[in-house]
Amino acid sequence: DGSLTAVTTVTTVSTVAAVTAITNALPAGTNVIGGAHKTTGRIIDENAAVLTVKRAKANVAASQTQSTVVTAVSAKKIRVLAVASVCGGTATDITFLSDSTAISPLFAQGANSGVVLGYNPDGWFETTAGEALKVTTGTGSTSGILVTYCEV
């Protein structure tokens, strides 16, 4: 029910045997308290599943519609954990898509500038299961895109 019970008895544990008795009584399991947790090259999601962190890059020309950054994976969502995107000498807009549906706002990249979404273990956005991560770019110049993601 989510309520807390006050502890009224405090016992001093002074021997290894006492500590061992306590830890042996604890149930084994993979319970995770809170959200996602990072380990090297892996992330533990909200369902305690261990996911591999992956990376992708793409150079997408201006005025492209639905250009693939990460190919679709059958029955898996692509959860974007971090993004860096920089365009060339002419300002260019960029929007991330789940196949053909926008899953991010339009990011207005200034000339020789861009957008960075720092590491977010819960993800900035994700595709629909079985759909590719794509981008649409506005007129301007080519955008270089780096994405850190996992498949959920």
Coordinates of N, CA, C and O in Angstrom, one line a residue:
D1 N 0.8 -1.2 0.0 CA 0.0 0.0 0.0 C 0.9 1.3 0.0 O 0.3 2.4 0.0
G2 N 2.2 1.1 0.1 CA 3.1 2.3 0.0 C 3.3 2.9 1.3 O 4.1 3.9 1.4
S3 N 2.7 2.5 2.4 CA 2.9 3.1 3.7 C 4.2 2.6 4.3 O 4.7 1.5 4.1
L4 N 4.8 3.4 5.2 CA 6.0 3.0 5.9 C 5.7 2.7 7.4 O 4.8 3.3 8.0
T5 N 6.5 1.7 7.9 CA 6.3 1.3 9.3 C 7.5 1.8 10.1 O 8.7 1.5 9.6
A6 N 7.3 2.4 11.2 CA 8.4 2.9 12.0 C 9.1 1.7 12.7 O 8.5 0.7 13.1
V7 N 10.5 1.8 12.7 CA 11.3 0.7 13.4 C 11.4 1.1 14.8 O 11.8 2.2 15.2
T8 N 11.0 0.2 15.7 CA 11.0 0.6 17.1 C 12.1 -0.2 17.9 O 12.4 0.1 19.0
T9 N 12.7 -1.2 17.3 CA 13.8 -2.0 17.9 C 15.0 -1.8 17.1 O 15.1 -2.0 15.9
V10 N 16.1 -1.5 17.8 CA 17.4 -1.4 17.2 C 18.3 -2.5 17.8 O 18.4 -2.5 19.1
T11 N 19.0 -3.3 17.0 CA 19.8 -4.3 17.5 C 21.2 -4.1 17.0 O 21.4 -3.8 15.8
T12 N 22.2 -4.2 17.9 CA 23.6 -4.0 17.5 C 24.1 -5.3 16.9 O 23.9 -6.4 17.6
V13 N 24.7 -5.3 15.7 CA 25.2 -6.5 15.1 C 26.7 -6.4 15.3 O 27.4 -5.5 14.8
S14 N 27.3 -7.4 16.1 CA 28.7 -7.3 16.4 C 29.5 -8.4 16.0 O 30.7 -8.4 16.2
T15 N 29.0 -9.4 15.3 CA 29.8 -10.5 14.9 C 29.5 -10.8 13.4 O 28.5 -10.5 12.8
V16 N 30.5 -11.4 12.8 CA 30.4 -11.8 11.4 C 29.2 -12.8 11.2 O 28.4 -12.7 10.2
A17 N 29.1 -13.7 12.2 CA 28.0 -14.7 12.1 C 26.6 -14.0 12.1 O 25.7 -14.4 11.4
A18 N 26.5 -12.9 12.9 CA 25.2 -12.1 12.9 C 24.9 -11.5 11.6 O 23.8 -11.5 11.1
V19 N 26.0 -10.9 11.0 CA 25.8 -10.2 9.7 C 25.4 -11.3 8.6 O 24.5 -11.1 7.8
T20 N 26.1 -12.4 8.7 CA 25.8 -13.5 7.7 C 24.4 -14.0 7.9 O 23.7 -14.2 6.9
A21 N 23.9 -14.1 9.1 CA 22.5 -14.6 9.3 C 21.5 -13.6 8.7 O 20.5 -14.0 8.1
I22 N 21.8 -12.3 8.8 CA 20.9 -11.3 8.2 C 20.9 -11.4 6.7 O 19.9 -11.4 6.1
T23 N 22.1 -11.4 6.1 CA 22.2 -11.4 4.6 C 21.7 -12.7 4.1 O 21.1 -12.7 3.0
N24 N 21.8 -13.8 4.8 CA 21.3 -15.1 4.3 C 19.8 -15.1 4.3 O 19.1 -15.8 3.5
A25 N 19.2 -14.3 5.2 CA 17.7 -14.2 5.2 C 17.1 -13.3 4.2 O 15.9 -13.4 3.9
L26 N 17.9 -12.5 3.5 CA 17.4 -11.6 2.4 C 17.1 -12.4 1.2 O 18.0 -13.3 0.8
P27 N 16.0 -12.2 0.5 CA 15.7 -13.0 -0.7 C 16.6 -12.5 -1.9 O 17.0 -11.4 -2.0
A28 N 17.0 -13.5 -2.7 CA 17.8 -13.2 -3.9 C 16.8 -12.6 -4.9 O 15.6 -12.9 -4.9
G29 N 17.3 -11.8 -5.8 CA 16.5 -11.3 -6.9 C 17.2 -10.2 -7.6 O 18.3 -9.9 -7.4
T30 N 16.4 -9.6 -8.6 CA 17.0 -8.6 -9.4 C 16.2 -7.3 -9.3 O 16.0 -6.5 -10.2
N31 N 15.6 -7.1 -8.1 CA 14.8 -5.9 -7.9 C 15.7 -4.6 -8.1 O 16.8 -4.6 -7.6
V32 N 15.1 -3.6 -8.7 CA 15.8 -2.4 -9.0 C 14.9 -1.3 -8.3 O 13.7 -1.2 -8.5
I33 N 15.5 -0.5 -7.5 CA 14.8 0.6 -6.8 C 15.1 1.9 -7.7 O 16.2 2.2 -8.0
G34 N 14.0 2.5 -8.1 CA 14.1 3.7 -8.9 C 14.1 3.3 -10.4 O 13.6 2.3 -10.8
G35 N 14.7 4.2 -11.2 CA 14.6 4.0 -12.7 C 15.8 3.3 -13.2 O 16.3 2.3 -12.6
A36 N 16.3 3.7 -14.3 CA 17.4 3.0 -15.0 C 18.7 3.3 -14.3 O 18.9 4.3 -13.7
H37 N 19.6 2.3 -14.3 CA 20.9 2.4 -13.7 C 22.0 2.0 -14.7 O 21.8 1.1 -15.5
K38 N 23.1 2.8 -14.7 CA 24.1 2.6 -15.7 C 25.2 1.7 -15.2 O 25.7 1.8 -14.1
T39 N 25.7 0.8 -16.0 CA 26.9 0.0 -15.9 C 27.7 0.2 -17.1 O 27.1 0.7 -18.1
T40 N 28.9 -0.2 -17.2 CA 29.7 0.0 -18.4 C 29.1 -0.7 -19.6 O 29.0 -1.9 -19.6
G41 N 28.7 0.1 -20.6 CA 28.2 -0.4 -21.8 C 26.8 -1.0 -21.7 O 26.3 -1.6 -22.7
R42 N 26.2 -1.0 -20.6 CA 24.9 -1.5 -20.3 C 24.1 -0.6 -19.5 O 24.6 0.3 -18.9
I43 N 22.8 -0.8 -19.6 CA 21.8 0.0 -18.8 C 20.8 -1.0 -18.3 O 20.4 -1.9 -19.0
I44 N 20.3 -0.8 -17.0 CA 19.3 -1.6 -16.5 C 18.0 -0.7 -16.5 O 18.0 0.4 -15.9
D45 N 17.0 -1.2 -17.2 CA 15.8 -0.4 -17.4 C 14.8 -0.5 -16.2 O 15.1 -1.2 -15.3
E46 N 13.7 0.1 -16.4 CA 12.7 0.1 -15.3 C 12.1 -1.2 -15.0 O 11.4 -1.4 -14.0
N47 N 12.3 -2.2 -15.9 CA 11.8 -3.6 -15.7 C 12.9 -4.5 -15.3 O 12.7 -5.7 -15.3
A48 N 14.0 -4.0 -14.9 CA 15.2 -4.7 -14.5 C 15.9 -5.5 -15.6 O 16.6 -6.4 -15.3
A49 N 15.6 -5.2 -16.8 CA 16.2 -5.8 -18.0 C 17.6 -5.1 -18.2 O 17.6 -3.9 -18.2
V50 N 18.6 -5.9 -18.5 CA 19.9 -5.4 -18.8 C 19.9 -5.2 -20.3 O 19.8 -6.1 -21.1
L51 N 20.2 -3.9 -20.7 CA 20.2 -3.5 -22.1 C 21.6 -3.0 -22.5 O 22.3 -2.4 -21.8
T52 N 22.0 -3.4 -23.8 CA 23.2 -2.9 -24.3 C 23.1 -1.5 -24.9 O 22.2 -1.2 -25.6
V53 N 24.0 -0.6 -24.5 CA 24.0 0.7 -25.0 C 24.7 0.7 -26.4 O 25.8 0.1 -26.5
K54 N 24.1 1.3 -27.4 CA 24.6 1.3 -28.7 C 24.7 2.7 -29.2 O 24.2 3.6 -28.7
R55 N 25.5 2.8 -30.3 CA 25.7 4.1 -30.9 C 25.5 4.1 -32.4 O 25.8 3.0 -33.1
A56 N 25.1 5.2 -33.0 CA 24.9 5.3 -34.4 C 25.3 6.7 -34.9 O 25.3 7.7 -34.1
K57 N 25.7 6.8 -36.1 CA 26.0 8.2 -36.7 C 25.5 8.2 -38.1 O 25.3 7.2 -38.8
A58 N 25.2 9.4 -38.5 CA 24.7 9.7 -39.9 C 25.0 11.1 -40.3 O 25.0 12.0 -39.5
N59 N 25.3 11.3 -41.6 CA 25.4 12.6 -42.2 C 24.2 12.7 -43.1 O 24.1 12.0 -44.1
V60 N 23.3 13.6 -42.8 CA 22.0 13.7 -43.5 C 22.0 15.1 -44.2 O 22.1 16.1 -43.6
A61 N 21.8 15.0 -45.5 CA 21.8 16.2 -46.4 C 20.5 17.1 -46.0 O 19.6 16.6 -45.4
A62 N 20.6 18.3 -46.4 CA 19.4 19.2 -46.2 C 18.2 18.7 -47.0 O 18.4 18.0 -48.0
S63 N 17.1 19.1 -46.5 CA 15.8 18.8 -47.2 C 15.5 17.4 -47.4 O 14.9 17.0 -48.4
Q64 N 15.9 16.6 -46.4 CA 15.6 15.1 -46.5 C 14.3 14.8 -45.7 O 14.1 15.4 -44.6
T65 N 13.6 13.8 -46.1 CA 12.4 13.4 -45.4 C 12.6 11.9 -45.0 O 12.9 11.1 -45.9
Q66 N 12.5 11.6 -43.8 CA 12.5 10.3 -43.3 C 13.8 9.5 -43.6 O 13.8 8.4 -44.1
S67 N 14.9 10.2 -43.3 CA 16.3 9.6 -43.5 C 16.6 8.7 -42.3 O 16.6 9.2 -41.2
T68 N 17.0 7.5 -42.5 CA 17.2 6.5 -41.4 C 18.5 6.8 -40.7 O 19.6 6.9 -41.3
V69 N 18.5 6.8 -39.4 CA 19.6 6.9 -38.5 C 19.9 5.6 -37.9 O 21.1 5.1 -37.8
V70 N 18.9 4.9 -37.4 CA 19.0 3.5 -36.8 C 17.9 2.7 -37.5 O 16.7 3.0 -37.4
T71 N 18.3 1.6 -38.1 CA 17.3 0.7 -38.7 C 16.4 0.0 -37.7 O 16.8 -0.2 -36.5
A72 N 15.2 -0.3 -38.2 CA 14.2 -0.9 -37.3 C 14.7 -2.3 -36.8 O 15.4 -3.0 -37.5
V73 N 14.3 -2.7 -35.6 CA 14.6 -4.0 -35.0 C 13.2 -4.6 -34.7 O 12.4 -4.0 -34.0
S74 N 13.0 -5.8 -35.2 CA 11.7 -6.4 -35.0 C 11.3 -6.5 -33.6 O 12.0 -6.9 -32.7
A75 N 10.1 -6.0 -33.3 CA 9.4 -6.0 -31.9 C 10.2 -5.2 -30.9 O 9.9 -5.3 -29.7
K76 N 11.1 -4.3 -31.3 CA 11.9 -3.5 -30.3 C 11.7 -2.0 -30.6 O 11.6 -1.6 -31.7
K77 N 11.6 -1.3 -29.5 CA 11.7 0.2 -29.5 C 13.1 0.6 -29.5 O 13.9 0.0 -28.9
I78 N 13.4 1.7 -30.2 CA 14.7 2.4 -30.1 C 14.6 3.5 -29.1 O 13.9 4.5 -29.4
R79 N 15.2 3.4 -27.9 CA 15.1 4.5 -26.9 C 16.4 5.3 -27.0 O 17.5 4.8 -26.8
V80 N 16.2 6.6 -27.3 CA 17.3 7.5 -27.5 C 17.8 8.1 -26.2 O 17.0 8.8 -25.5
L81 N 19.0 7.8 -25.8 CA 19.6 8.2 -24.5 C 20.4 9.5 -24.6 O 20.5 10.2 -23.6
A82 N 21.0 9.8 -25.8 CA 21.7 11.0 -26.0 C 21.8 11.3 -27.5 O 21.7 10.4 -28.3
V83 N 21.9 12.6 -27.8 CA 22.0 13.1 -29.2 C 23.0 14.2 -29.3 O 23.0 15.1 -28.4
A84 N 23.7 14.2 -30.4 CA 24.5 15.4 -30.8 C 24.3 15.6 -32.3 O 24.4 14.6 -33.0
S85 N 23.9 16.8 -32.7 CA 23.7 17.1 -34.1 C 24.2 18.4 -34.4 O 23.9 19.4 -33.7
V86 N 25.0 18.5 -35.5 CA 25.6 19.8 -35.9 C 25.4 20.0 -37.4 O 25.6 19.0 -38.2
C87 N 25.0 21.2 -37.8 CA 24.8 21.4 -39.3 C 26.0 22.3 -39.8 O 26.7 22.9 -39.0
G88 N 26.1 22.4 -41.1 CA 27.2 23.2 -41.7 C 26.9 24.7 -41.7 O 26.2 25.2 -40.8
G89 N 27.3 25.4 -42.7 CA 27.3 26.8 -42.8 C 26.0 27.5 -43.0 O 25.9 28.7 -42.9
T90 N 24.9 26.7 -43.2 CA 23.6 27.3 -43.3 C 22.7 26.7 -42.3 O 22.7 25.4 -42.1
A91 N 21.9 27.4 -41.6 CA 21.0 26.9 -40.5 C 20.1 25.8 -41.1 O 19.6 25.9 -42.3
T92 N 19.8 24.8 -40.3 CA 19.0 23.7 -40.7 C 18.2 23.2 -39.6 O 18.7 23.0 -38.5
D93 N 16.9 22.9 -39.8 CA 16.0 22.3 -38.8 C 16.2 20.8 -38.8 O 16.4 20.2 -39.9
I94 N 15.9 20.1 -37.7 CA 16.0 18.7 -37.7 C 14.9 18.2 -36.7 O 14.7 18.8 -35.6
T95 N 14.2 17.1 -37.1 CA 13.2 16.5 -36.3 C 13.4 15.0 -36.3 O 13.6 14.4 -37.4
F96 N 13.3 14.3 -35.1 CA 13.5 12.9 -35.1 C 12.1 12.2 -35.2 O 11.1 12.7 -34.7
L97 N 12.1 11.1 -35.9 CA 10.9 10.4 -36.2 C 10.9 8.9 -35.8 O 12.0 8.3 -35.8
S98 N 9.7 8.4 -35.5 CA 9.5 6.9 -35.4 C 8.9 6.6 -36.8 O 7.7 6.8 -37.0
D99 N 9.7 6.1 -37.7 CA 9.3 5.9 -39.1 C 8.8 7.2 -39.7 O 9.7 8.0 -40.1
S100 N 7.5 7.5 -39.7 CA 7.1 8.8 -40.3 C 6.4 9.7 -39.3 O 6.0 10.8 -39.7
T101 N 6.4 9.4 -38.0 CA 5.7 10.1 -37.0 C 6.8 10.9 -36.1 O 7.7 10.2 -35.6
A102 N 6.6 12.2 -36.0 CA 7.5 12.9 -35.1 C 7.5 12.5 -33.7 O 6.4 12.3 -33.1
I103 N 8.7 12.3 -33.1 CA 8.8 11.9 -31.7 C 9.7 12.9 -30.9 O 9.9 12.7 -29.7
S104 N 10.1 13.9 -31.6 CA 10.8 15.0 -30.9 C 10.3 16.3 -31.4 O 9.6 16.4 -32.5
P105 N 10.5 17.4 -30.7 CA 10.2 18.7 -31.3 C 11.1 19.0 -32.5 O 12.1 18.3 -32.6
L106 N 10.8 20.0 -33.2 CA 11.7 20.5 -34.2 C 12.9 21.2 -33.5 O 12.7 22.1 -32.7
F107 N 14.1 20.8 -33.9 CA 15.3 21.5 -33.3 C 15.8 22.4 -34.4 O 16.2 22.0 -35.5
A108 N 15.9 23.7 -34.1 CA 16.4 24.7 -35.0 C 17.9 24.9 -34.8 O 18.3 25.4 -33.8
Q109 N 18.7 24.3 -35.7 CA 20.1 24.4 -35.6 C 20.6 25.6 -36.4 O 20.4 25.8 -37.5
G110 N 21.3 26.5 -35.7 CA 21.9 27.7 -36.3 C 23.1 27.3 -37.2 O 23.6 26.2 -37.1
A111 N 23.5 28.2 -38.1 CA 24.6 27.9 -39.0 C 25.9 27.5 -38.1 O 26.2 28.2 -37.1
N112 N 26.5 26.5 -38.6 CA 27.7 25.9 -37.9 C 27.4 25.7 -36.4 O 28.3 25.9 -35.5
S113 N 26.2 25.2 -36.1 CA 25.8 25.0 -34.7 C 24.9 23.8 -34.7 O 24.7 23.1 -35.7
G114 N 24.4 23.5 -33.5 CA 23.5 22.3 -33.4 C 22.8 22.2 -32.1 O 22.6 23.2 -31.4
V115 N 22.5 20.9 -31.8 CA 21.8 20.6 -30.6 C 22.5 19.4 -29.9 O 23.0 18.5 -30.6
V116 N 22.5 19.5 -28.6 CA 23.0 18.3 -27.8 C 22.0 18.0 -26.7 O 21.6 18.9 -26.0
L117 N 21.6 16.7 -26.7 CA 20.8 16.2 -25.6 C 21.7 15.3 -24.8 O 22.0 14.2 -25.3
G118 N 22.1 15.7 -23.7 CA 23.0 14.9 -22.8 C 22.5 13.6 -22.4 O 21.3 13.3 -22.6
Y119 N 23.3 12.7 -21.9 CA 22.9 11.4 -21.5 C 21.7 11.4 -20.5 O 21.7 12.1 -19.5
N120 N 20.6 10.7 -20.9 CA 19.4 10.6 -20.1 C 19.1 9.1 -20.0 O 18.6 8.5 -20.9
P121 N 19.3 8.5 -18.8 CA 19.1 7.0 -18.7 C 17.7 6.6 -18.9 O 17.4 5.5 -19.2
D122 N 16.7 7.5 -18.8 CA 15.3 7.2 -19.0 C 15.0 7.4 -20.5 O 13.9 7.1 -20.9
G123 N 15.9 8.0 -21.3 CA 15.6 8.3 -22.7 C 14.9 9.6 -22.9 O 14.1 10.0 -22.1
W124 N 15.3 10.3 -24.0 CA 14.6 11.5 -24.4 C 13.4 11.2 -25.2 O 12.4 11.9 -25.1
F125 N 13.4 10.2 -26.0 CA 12.2 9.8 -26.8 C 12.5 8.4 -27.3 O 13.7 7.9 -27.3
E126 N 11.5 7.7 -27.8 CA 11.7 6.3 -28.4 C 10.7 6.1 -29.5 O 9.6 6.7 -29.6
T127 N 11.1 5.2 -30.4 CA 10.3 4.8 -31.5 C 9.2 3.9 -31.1 O 9.2 3.3 -30.0
T128 N 8.2 3.6 -31.9 CA 7.3 2.6 -31.7 C 8.0 1.3 -32.0 O 8.9 1.2 -32.9
A129 N 7.6 0.2 -31.3 CA 8.2 -1.1 -31.5 C 8.2 -1.5 -33.0 O 7.2 -1.4 -33.7
G130 N 9.4 -1.9 -33.5 CA 9.5 -2.4 -34.9 C 9.7 -1.3 -35.9 O 9.7 -1.5 -37.1
E131 N 9.8 0.0 -35.4 CA 10.0 1.1 -36.4 C 11.4 1.7 -36.3 O 12.1 1.7 -35.2
A132 N 11.9 2.2 -37.4 CA 13.3 2.8 -37.5 C 13.3 4.2 -36.8 O 12.2 4.9 -36.8
L133 N 14.5 4.6 -36.4 CA 14.7 6.0 -35.9 C 15.1 6.8 -37.2 O 16.1 6.4 -37.8
K134 N 14.4 7.8 -37.5 CA 14.7 8.6 -38.7 C 14.7 10.0 -38.4 O 14.3 10.4 -37.3
V135 N 15.2 10.8 -39.3 CA 15.1 12.3 -39.2 C 14.6 12.9 -40.4 O 14.7 12.4 -41.5
T136 N 14.1 14.1 -40.3 CA 13.7 15.0 -41.4 C 14.5 16.2 -41.2 O 14.5 16.8 -40.0
T137 N 15.1 16.7 -42.2 CA 15.9 18.0 -42.1 C 15.2 19.1 -43.0 O 14.6 18.8 -44.0
G138 N 15.5 20.3 -42.6 CA 15.0 21.4 -43.4 C 16.0 21.8 -44.4 O 17.0 21.2 -44.6
T139 N 15.7 22.9 -45.1 CA 16.6 23.4 -46.1 C 17.8 24.0 -45.3 O 17.7 24.4 -44.2
G140 N 18.9 24.1 -46.0 CA 20.1 24.6 -45.3 C 21.3 23.7 -45.7 O 21.7 23.7 -46.9
S141 N 22.0 23.1 -44.7 CA 23.2 22.3 -45.0 C 23.1 20.9 -44.3 O 22.2 20.7 -43.5
T142 N 24.0 20.1 -44.7 CA 24.1 18.7 -44.1 C 24.2 18.8 -42.6 O 24.9 19.6 -42.0
S143 N 23.6 17.8 -41.9 CA 23.7 17.7 -40.5 C 24.4 16.4 -40.1 O 24.1 15.3 -40.7
G144 N 25.4 16.5 -39.3 CA 26.1 15.3 -38.7 C 25.4 14.9 -37.4 O 25.2 15.8 -36.6
I145 N 25.0 13.7 -37.3 CA 24.2 13.2 -36.2 C 24.9 12.1 -35.4 O 25.3 11.1 -36.1
L146 N 25.0 12.2 -34.1 CA 25.5 11.1 -33.3 C 24.3 10.7 -32.3 O 23.7 11.6 -31.7
V147 N 24.0 9.4 -32.2 CA 23.0 9.0 -31.3 C 23.5 7.9 -30.4 O 24.1 6.9 -30.9
T148 N 23.2 7.9 -29.1 CA 23.4 6.8 -28.2 C 22.0 6.3 -27.8 O 21.1 7.1 -27.5
Y149 N 21.8 5.0 -27.9 CA 20.5 4.4 -27.8 C 20.6 3.0 -27.2 O 21.6 2.4 -27.1
C150 N 19.4 2.5 -26.9 CA 19.3 1.1 -26.5 C 18.0 0.5 -27.1 O 17.1 1.3 -27.5
E151 N 17.9 -0.8 -27.3 CA 16.7 -1.4 -27.8 C 15.9 -1.9 -26.6 O 16.4 -2.7 -25.8
V152 N 14.6 -1.6 -26.6 CA 13.7 -2.0 -25.5 C 12.6 -2.9 -26.0 O 12.0 -2.6 -27.0

